[in-house]
Tab-separated table of C-alpha atoms in Angstrom:
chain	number	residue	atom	x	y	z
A	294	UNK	CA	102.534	12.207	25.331
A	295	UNK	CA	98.466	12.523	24.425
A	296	UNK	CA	96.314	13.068	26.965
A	297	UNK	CA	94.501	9.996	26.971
A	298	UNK	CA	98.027	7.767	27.891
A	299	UNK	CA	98.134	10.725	30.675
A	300	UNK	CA	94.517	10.025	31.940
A	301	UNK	CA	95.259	6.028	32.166
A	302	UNK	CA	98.438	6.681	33.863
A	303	UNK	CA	97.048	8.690	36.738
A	304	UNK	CA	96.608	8.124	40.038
A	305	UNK	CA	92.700	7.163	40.557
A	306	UNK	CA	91.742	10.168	42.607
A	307	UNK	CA	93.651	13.133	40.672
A	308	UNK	CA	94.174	14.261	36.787
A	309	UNK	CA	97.199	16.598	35.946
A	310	UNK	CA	97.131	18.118	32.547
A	311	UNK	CA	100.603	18.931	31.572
A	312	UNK	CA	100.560	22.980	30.698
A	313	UNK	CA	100.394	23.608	26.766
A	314	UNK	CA	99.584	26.729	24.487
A	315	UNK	CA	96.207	26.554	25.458
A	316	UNK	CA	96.682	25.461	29.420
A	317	UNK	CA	99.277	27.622	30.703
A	318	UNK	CA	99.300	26.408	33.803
A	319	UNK	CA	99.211	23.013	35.811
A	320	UNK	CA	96.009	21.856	35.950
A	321	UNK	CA	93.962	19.394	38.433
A	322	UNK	CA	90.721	17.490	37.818
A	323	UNK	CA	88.998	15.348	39.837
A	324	UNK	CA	88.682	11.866	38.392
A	325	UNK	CA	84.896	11.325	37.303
A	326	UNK	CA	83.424	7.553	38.943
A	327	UNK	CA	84.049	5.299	36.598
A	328	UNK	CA	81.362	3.664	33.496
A	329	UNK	CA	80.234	0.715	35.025
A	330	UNK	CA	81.176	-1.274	31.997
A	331	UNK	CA	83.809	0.075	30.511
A	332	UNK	CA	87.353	-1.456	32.158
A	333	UNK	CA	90.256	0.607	34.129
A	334	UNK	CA	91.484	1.533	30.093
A	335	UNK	CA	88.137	3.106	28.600
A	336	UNK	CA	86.495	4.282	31.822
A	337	UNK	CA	87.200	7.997	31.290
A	338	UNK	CA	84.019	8.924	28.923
A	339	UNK	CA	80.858	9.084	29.855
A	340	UNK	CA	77.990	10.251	27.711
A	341	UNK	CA	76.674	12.739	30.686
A	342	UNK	CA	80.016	13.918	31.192
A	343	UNK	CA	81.148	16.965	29.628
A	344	UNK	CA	84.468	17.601	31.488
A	345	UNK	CA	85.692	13.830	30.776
A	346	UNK	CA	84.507	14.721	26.967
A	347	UNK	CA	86.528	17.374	26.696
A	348	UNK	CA	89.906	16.217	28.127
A	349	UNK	CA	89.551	12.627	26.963
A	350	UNK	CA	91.665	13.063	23.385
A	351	UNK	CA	93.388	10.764	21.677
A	352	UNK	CA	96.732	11.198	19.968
A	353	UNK	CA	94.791	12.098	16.441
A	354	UNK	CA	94.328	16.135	18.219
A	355	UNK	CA	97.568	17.606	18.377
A	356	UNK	CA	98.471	20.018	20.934
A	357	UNK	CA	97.850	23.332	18.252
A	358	UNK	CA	94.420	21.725	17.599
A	359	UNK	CA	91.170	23.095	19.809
A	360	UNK	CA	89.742	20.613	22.520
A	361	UNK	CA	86.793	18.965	21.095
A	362	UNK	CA	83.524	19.661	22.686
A	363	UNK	CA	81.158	17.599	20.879
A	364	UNK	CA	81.314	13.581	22.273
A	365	UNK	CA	80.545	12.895	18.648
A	366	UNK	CA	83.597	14.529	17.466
A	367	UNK	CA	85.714	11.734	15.374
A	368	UNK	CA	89.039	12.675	17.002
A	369	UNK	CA	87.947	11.801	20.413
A	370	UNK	CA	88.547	8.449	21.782
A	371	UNK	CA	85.947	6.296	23.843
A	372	UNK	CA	87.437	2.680	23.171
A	373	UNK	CA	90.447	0.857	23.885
A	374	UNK	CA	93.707	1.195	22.165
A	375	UNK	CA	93.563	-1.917	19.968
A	376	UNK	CA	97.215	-3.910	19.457
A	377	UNK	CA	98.595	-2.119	22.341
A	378	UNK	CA	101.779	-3.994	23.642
A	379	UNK	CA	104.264	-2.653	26.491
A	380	UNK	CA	107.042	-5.049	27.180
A	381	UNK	CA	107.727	-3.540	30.346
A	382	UNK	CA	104.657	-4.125	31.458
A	383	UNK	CA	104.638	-8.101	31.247
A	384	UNK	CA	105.358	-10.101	33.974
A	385	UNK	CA	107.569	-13.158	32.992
A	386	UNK	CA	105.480	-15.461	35.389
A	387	UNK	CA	102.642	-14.872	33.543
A	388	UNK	CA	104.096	-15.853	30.244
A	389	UNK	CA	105.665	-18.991	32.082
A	390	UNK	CA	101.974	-19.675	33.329
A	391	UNK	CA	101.017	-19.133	29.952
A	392	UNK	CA	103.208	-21.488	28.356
A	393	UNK	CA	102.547	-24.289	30.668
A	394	UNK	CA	98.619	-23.790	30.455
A	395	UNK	CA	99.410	-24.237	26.322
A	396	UNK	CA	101.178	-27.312	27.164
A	397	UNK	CA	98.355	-28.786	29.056
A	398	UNK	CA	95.594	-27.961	26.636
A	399	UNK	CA	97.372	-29.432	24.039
A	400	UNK	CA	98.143	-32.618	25.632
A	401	UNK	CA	94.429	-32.728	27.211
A	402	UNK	CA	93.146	-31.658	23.710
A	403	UNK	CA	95.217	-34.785	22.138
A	404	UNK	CA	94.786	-37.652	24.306
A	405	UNK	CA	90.810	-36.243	23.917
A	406	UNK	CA	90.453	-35.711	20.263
A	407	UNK	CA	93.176	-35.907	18.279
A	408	UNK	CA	94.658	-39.736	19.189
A	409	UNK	CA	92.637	-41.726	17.111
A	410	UNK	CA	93.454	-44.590	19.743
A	411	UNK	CA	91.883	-42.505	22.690
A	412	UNK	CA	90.661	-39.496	21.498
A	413	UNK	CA	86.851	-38.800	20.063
A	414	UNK	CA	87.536	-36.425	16.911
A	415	UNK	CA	87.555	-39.282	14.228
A	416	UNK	CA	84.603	-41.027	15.668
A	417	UNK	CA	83.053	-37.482	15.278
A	418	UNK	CA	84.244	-36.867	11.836
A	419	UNK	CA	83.306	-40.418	10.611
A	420	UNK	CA	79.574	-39.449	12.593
A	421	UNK	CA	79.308	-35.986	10.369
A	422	UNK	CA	80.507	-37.557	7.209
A	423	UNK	CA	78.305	-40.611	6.905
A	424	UNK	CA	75.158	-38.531	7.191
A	425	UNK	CA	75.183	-37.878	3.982
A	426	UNK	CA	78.218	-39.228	2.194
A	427	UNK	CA	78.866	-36.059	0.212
A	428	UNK	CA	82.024	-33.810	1.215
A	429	UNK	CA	80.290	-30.638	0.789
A	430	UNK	CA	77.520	-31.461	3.506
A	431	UNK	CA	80.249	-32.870	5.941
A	432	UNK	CA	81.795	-29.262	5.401
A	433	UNK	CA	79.097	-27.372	5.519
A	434	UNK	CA	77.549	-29.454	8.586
A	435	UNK	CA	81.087	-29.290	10.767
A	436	UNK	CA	80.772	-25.321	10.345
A	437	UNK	CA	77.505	-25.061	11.335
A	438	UNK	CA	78.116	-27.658	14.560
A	439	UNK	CA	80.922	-25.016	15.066
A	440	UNK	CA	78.872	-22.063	14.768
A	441	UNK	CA	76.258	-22.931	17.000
A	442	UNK	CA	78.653	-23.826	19.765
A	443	UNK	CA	80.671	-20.777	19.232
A	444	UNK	CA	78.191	-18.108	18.832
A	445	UNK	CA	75.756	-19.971	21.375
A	446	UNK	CA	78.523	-19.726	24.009
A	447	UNK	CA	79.219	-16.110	23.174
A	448	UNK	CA	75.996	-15.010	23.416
A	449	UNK	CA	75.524	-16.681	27.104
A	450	UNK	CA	78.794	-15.172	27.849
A	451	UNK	CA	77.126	-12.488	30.366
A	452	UNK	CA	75.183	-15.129	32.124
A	453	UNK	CA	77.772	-17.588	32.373
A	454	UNK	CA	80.467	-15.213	33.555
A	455	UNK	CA	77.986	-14.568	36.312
A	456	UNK	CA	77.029	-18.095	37.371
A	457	UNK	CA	80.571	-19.485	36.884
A	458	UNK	CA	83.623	-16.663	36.573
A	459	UNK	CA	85.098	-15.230	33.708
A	460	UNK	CA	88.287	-17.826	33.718
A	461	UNK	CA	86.261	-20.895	34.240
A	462	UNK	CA	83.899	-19.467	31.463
A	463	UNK	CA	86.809	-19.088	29.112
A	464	UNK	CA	87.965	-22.589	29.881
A	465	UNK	CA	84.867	-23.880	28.985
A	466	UNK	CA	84.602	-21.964	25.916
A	467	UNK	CA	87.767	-23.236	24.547
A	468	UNK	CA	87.168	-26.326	25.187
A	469	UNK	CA	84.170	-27.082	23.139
A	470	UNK	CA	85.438	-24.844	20.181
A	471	UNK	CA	88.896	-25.868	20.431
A	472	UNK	CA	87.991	-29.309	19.334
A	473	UNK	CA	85.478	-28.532	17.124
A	474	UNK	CA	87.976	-25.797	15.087
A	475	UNK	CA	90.246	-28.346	14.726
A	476	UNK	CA	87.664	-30.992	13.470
A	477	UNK	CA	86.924	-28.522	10.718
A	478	UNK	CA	90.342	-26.976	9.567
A	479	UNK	CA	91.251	-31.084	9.512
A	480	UNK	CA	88.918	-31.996	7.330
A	481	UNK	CA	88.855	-28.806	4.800
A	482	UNK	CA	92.611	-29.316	4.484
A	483	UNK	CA	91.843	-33.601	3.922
A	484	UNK	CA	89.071	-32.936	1.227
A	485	UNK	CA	89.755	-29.755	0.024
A	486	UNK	CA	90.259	-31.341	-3.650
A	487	UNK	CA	86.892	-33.436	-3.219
A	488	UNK	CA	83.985	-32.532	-5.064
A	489	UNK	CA	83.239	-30.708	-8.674
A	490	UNK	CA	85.768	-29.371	-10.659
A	491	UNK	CA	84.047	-25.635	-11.593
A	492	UNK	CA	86.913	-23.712	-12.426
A	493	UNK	CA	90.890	-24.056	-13.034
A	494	UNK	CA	92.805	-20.857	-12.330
A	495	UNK	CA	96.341	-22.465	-10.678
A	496	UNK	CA	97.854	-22.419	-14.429
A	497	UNK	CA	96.997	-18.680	-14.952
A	498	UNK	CA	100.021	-16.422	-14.784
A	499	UNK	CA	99.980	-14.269	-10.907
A	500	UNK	CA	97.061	-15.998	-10.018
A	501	UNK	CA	99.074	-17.499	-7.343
A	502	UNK	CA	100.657	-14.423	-6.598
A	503	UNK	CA	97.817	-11.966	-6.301
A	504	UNK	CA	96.379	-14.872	-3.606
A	505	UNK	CA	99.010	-15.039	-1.522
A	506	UNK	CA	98.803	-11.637	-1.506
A	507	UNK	CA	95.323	-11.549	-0.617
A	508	UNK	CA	95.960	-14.648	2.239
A	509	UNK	CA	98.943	-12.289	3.617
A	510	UNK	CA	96.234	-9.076	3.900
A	511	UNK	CA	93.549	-11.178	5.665
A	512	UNK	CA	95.594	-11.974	9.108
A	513	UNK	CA	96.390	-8.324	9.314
A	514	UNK	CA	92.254	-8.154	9.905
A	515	UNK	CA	92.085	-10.733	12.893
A	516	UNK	CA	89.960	-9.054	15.927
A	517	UNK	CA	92.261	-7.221	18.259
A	518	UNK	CA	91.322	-9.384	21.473
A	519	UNK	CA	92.771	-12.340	19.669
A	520	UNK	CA	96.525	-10.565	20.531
A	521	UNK	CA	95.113	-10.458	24.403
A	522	UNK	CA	97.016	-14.313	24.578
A	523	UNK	CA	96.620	-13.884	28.310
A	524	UNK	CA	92.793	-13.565	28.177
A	525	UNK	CA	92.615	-16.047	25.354
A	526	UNK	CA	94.332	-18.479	28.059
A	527	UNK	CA	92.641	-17.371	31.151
A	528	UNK	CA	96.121	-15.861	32.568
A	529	UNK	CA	94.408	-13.007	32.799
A	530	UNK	CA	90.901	-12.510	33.956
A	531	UNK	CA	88.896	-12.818	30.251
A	532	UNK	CA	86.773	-9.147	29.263
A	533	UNK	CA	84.514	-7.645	26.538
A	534	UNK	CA	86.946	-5.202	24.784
A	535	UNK	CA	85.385	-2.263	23.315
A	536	UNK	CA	88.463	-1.800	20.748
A	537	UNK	CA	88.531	1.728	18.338
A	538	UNK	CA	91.547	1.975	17.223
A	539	UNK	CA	94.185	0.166	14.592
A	540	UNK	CA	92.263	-1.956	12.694
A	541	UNK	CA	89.042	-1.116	13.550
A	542	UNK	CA	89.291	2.428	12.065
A	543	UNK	CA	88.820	0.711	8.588
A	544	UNK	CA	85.772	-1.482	9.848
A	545	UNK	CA	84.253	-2.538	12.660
A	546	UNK	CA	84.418	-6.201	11.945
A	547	UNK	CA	87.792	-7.191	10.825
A	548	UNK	CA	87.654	-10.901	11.579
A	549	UNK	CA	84.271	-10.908	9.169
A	550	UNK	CA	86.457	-8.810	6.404
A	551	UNK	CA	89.450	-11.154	6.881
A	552	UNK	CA	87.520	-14.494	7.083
A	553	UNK	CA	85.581	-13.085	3.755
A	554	UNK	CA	89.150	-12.418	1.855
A	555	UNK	CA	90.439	-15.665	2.773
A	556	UNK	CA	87.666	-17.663	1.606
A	557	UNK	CA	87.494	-16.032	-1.816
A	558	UNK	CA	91.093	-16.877	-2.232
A	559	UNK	CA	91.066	-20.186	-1.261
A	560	UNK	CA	88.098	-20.689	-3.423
A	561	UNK	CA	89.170	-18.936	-6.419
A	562	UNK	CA	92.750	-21.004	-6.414
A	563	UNK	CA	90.989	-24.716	-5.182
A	564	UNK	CA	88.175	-23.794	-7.307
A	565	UNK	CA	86.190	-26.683	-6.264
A	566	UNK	CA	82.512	-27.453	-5.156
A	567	UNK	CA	84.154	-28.306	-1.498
A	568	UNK	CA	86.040	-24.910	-1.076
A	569	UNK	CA	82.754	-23.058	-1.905
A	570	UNK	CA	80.972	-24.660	0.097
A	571	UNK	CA	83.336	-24.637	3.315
A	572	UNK	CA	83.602	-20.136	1.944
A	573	UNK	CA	79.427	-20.449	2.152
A	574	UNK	CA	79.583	-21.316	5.526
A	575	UNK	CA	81.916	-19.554	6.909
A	576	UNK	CA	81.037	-16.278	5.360
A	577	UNK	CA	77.411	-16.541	6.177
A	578	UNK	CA	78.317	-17.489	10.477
A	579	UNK	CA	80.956	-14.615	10.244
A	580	UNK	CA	78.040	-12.152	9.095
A	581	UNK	CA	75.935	-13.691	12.202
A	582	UNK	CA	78.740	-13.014	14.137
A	583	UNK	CA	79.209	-9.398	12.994
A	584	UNK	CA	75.106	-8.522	13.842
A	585	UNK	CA	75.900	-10.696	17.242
A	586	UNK	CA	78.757	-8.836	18.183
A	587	UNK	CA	77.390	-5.713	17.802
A	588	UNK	CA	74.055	-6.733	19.912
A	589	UNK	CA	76.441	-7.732	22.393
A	590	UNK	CA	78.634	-4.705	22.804
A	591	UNK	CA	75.857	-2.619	22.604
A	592	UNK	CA	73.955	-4.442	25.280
A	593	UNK	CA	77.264	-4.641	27.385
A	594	UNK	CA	78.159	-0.781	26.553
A	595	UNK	CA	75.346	1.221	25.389
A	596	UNK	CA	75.699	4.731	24.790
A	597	UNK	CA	79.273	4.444	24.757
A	598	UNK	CA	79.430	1.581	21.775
A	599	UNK	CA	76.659	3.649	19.441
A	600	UNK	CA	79.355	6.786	19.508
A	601	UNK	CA	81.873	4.187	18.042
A	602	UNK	CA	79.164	2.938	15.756
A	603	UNK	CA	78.225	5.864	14.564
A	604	UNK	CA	81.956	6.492	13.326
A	605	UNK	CA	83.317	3.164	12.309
A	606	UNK	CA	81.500	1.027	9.416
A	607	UNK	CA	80.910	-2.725	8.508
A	608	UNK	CA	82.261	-2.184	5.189
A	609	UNK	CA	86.088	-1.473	4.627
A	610	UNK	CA	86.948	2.347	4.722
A	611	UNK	CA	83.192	3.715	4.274
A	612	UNK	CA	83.389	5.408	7.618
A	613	UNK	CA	86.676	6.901	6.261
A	614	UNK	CA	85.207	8.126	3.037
A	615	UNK	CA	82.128	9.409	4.402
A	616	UNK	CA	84.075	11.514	6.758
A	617	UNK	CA	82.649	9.659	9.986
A	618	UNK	CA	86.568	8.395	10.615
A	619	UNK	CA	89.193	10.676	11.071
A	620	UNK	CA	92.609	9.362	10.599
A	621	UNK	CA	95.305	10.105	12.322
A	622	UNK	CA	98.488	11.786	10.814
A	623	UNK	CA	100.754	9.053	12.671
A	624	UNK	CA	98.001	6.079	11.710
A	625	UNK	CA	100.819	3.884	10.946
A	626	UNK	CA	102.225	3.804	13.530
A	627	UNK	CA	98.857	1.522	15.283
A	628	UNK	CA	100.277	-1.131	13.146
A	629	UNK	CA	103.980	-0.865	13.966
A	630	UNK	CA	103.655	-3.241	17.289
A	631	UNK	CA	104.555	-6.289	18.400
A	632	UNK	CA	101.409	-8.217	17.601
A	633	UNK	CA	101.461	-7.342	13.988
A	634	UNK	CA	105.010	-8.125	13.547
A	635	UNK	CA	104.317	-11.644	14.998
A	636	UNK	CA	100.997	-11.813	12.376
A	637	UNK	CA	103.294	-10.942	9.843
A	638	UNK	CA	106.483	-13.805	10.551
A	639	UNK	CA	103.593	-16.056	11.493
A	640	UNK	CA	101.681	-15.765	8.123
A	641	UNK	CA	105.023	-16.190	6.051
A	642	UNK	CA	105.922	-19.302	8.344
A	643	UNK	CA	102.439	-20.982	7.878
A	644	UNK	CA	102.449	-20.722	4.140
A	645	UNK	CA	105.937	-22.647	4.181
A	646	UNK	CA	104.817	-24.685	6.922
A	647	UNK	CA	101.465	-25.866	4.448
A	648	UNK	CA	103.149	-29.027	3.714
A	649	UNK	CA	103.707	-30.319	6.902
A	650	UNK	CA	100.073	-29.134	8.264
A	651	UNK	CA	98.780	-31.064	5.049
A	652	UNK	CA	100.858	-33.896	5.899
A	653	UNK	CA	99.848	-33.934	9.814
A	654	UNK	CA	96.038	-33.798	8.508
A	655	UNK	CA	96.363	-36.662	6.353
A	656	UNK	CA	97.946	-38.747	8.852
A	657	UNK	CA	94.786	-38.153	10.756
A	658	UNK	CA	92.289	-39.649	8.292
A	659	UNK	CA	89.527	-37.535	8.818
């Protein structure tokens, strides 16, 4: 087992290195205090801590490679373990919480917004769309009424965990975006067709092909925390992951380099003035939300965040190419868990499912 799963595992007081070529013998550490910041998983490095530099490896050193010395060395973990999933771990009454906290959102969320006899999402629709009358404003004005919300809330996250608690926080996070998601993924899918014709690809052979290809790849680059369900429900108390590995090995921003693939493709296949509008705005918040989240974490982490800057990258695999990320002789194995299995059977069952999301949308007339 690496080192670092041994460090997590042990007892809060004591460290014991199994012996190896290089440790013959049983060793004990004293546990270093914790980073303030950084939770019970990535509180073992600290930038003015040589010992905890040294022993804190991850699984990319094996045990015939030297102990790095150097905190900037690229085999040596700081983050969290990004995907992780230990069935043994999960308590069934917090799944059952779970599921009935999903069951009361979405009836809240429909009596609220969705009913167009009770609920307030047409009335908000019909608000954004008669300000202009042109389908490609509406579109572009729902994701910018969305992005404000989103990354407004996000960026008061600090102060309103403080004033209110990280679950009530989260509850109130979800449900202003919640709505507001929905609003917009309704009425993309209901006028998705509107608009200027500017090109017509659907006819050209493996067109459709190579973009369900490049749909498929794009939910393999959702942000790791999005697998936390618990947090994203308030099960469990809601926290600021600073995630390294999986995923974030080829960039630092998957949800920006997944959101960006997905619009092309949808663009390039509707081909419409509608789809490039809804790709404009969603591609320019995500690249907001990429410089946000990495004022955040850096505010939230310091030191510890800039030594996972300095060897991850915004763009796919430049980190990798420039030699800045090291990866891993086993690196496949960070995809081979549970969440990505579910990504992939979910991804497969939403494209079949398209026709009855288009047909639920329409029955909406938003």
């Amino acid at each position: 087992m690496a080192v670092y799963h041994l460090l997590l595992s042990s007892p809060p007081s004591l460290l014991l290195l199994p012996p190896s070529p290089r440790r013959p013998n049983i060793t004990l550490i004293r546990r270093i205090p914790a980073h303030p910041r950084l939770g019970s998983s990535t509180n073992l490095l600290s930038s003015s801590s040589p010992i905890i530099r040294k022993i804190l490896v991850h699984s990319t050193l094996r045990e015939d490679q030297p102990i790095a010395s150097d905190a900037e060395s690229p085999t040596l973990l700081i983050g969290e373990d990004s995907a992780a999933f230990e069935l043994g771990k999960q308590k069934l009454v917090s799944w059952v919480y779970f599921g009935v906290v999903l069951g009361v959102v979405l009836f809240i969320l429909n009596v609220v917004w969705i009913d167009n006899s009770t609920g307030f999402g047409k009335s908000f629709i019909d608000t954004v769309s008669n300000i202009s009358g042109s389908p490609e404003v509406a579109m572009l004005m729902l994701i910018l009424i969305f992005a404000i919300v989103h990354s407004g809330l996000a960026s008061l996250r600090d102060i309103g965990e403080k004033l209110i608690g990280e679950r009530a926080f989260r509850v109130l996070f979800a449900g202003i975006s919640l709505p507001l998601a929905m609003s917009t993924i309704v009425y993309f899918i209901n006028h998705r067709y509107d608009g200027s014709q500017l090109w017509q690809l659907q006819g050209v052979p493996g067109i459709h092909e190579a973009i369900w290809v490049a749909n498929f790849v794009s939910f393999f680059f959702l942000y790791p925390s999005t697998f936390n369900l618990l947090e994203v429900a308030a099960v469990d108390k809601p926290k600021m992951h600073l995630w390294e590995t999986g995923i974030m090995r080829i960039t630092r921003h998957p949800q920006m380099v997944g959101q960006i693939v997905w619009c092309l493709a949808h663009t390039l296949w509707i081909g419409n003035t509608v789809a490039a509008s809804a790709s404009l705005g969603l591609i320019a918040h995500h690249l907001f939300g990429a410089w946000n989240g990495d004022r955040r974490l850096a505010k939230r982490y310091g030191e510890a965040f800039e030594s996972i800057k300095k060897r991850t990258s915004v763009i796919p695999f430049a980190a990798i190419f420039e030699g800045r990320q090291v990866l891993p002789e086993d690196y496949y194995k960070e995809f081979v868990r549970l969440p990505y299995l579910a990504i992939t059977a979910l991804t497969v069952g939403a494209y079949f499912a398209h026709p009855l999301m288009q047909g639920a949308s329409f029955r909406l007339h938003w």
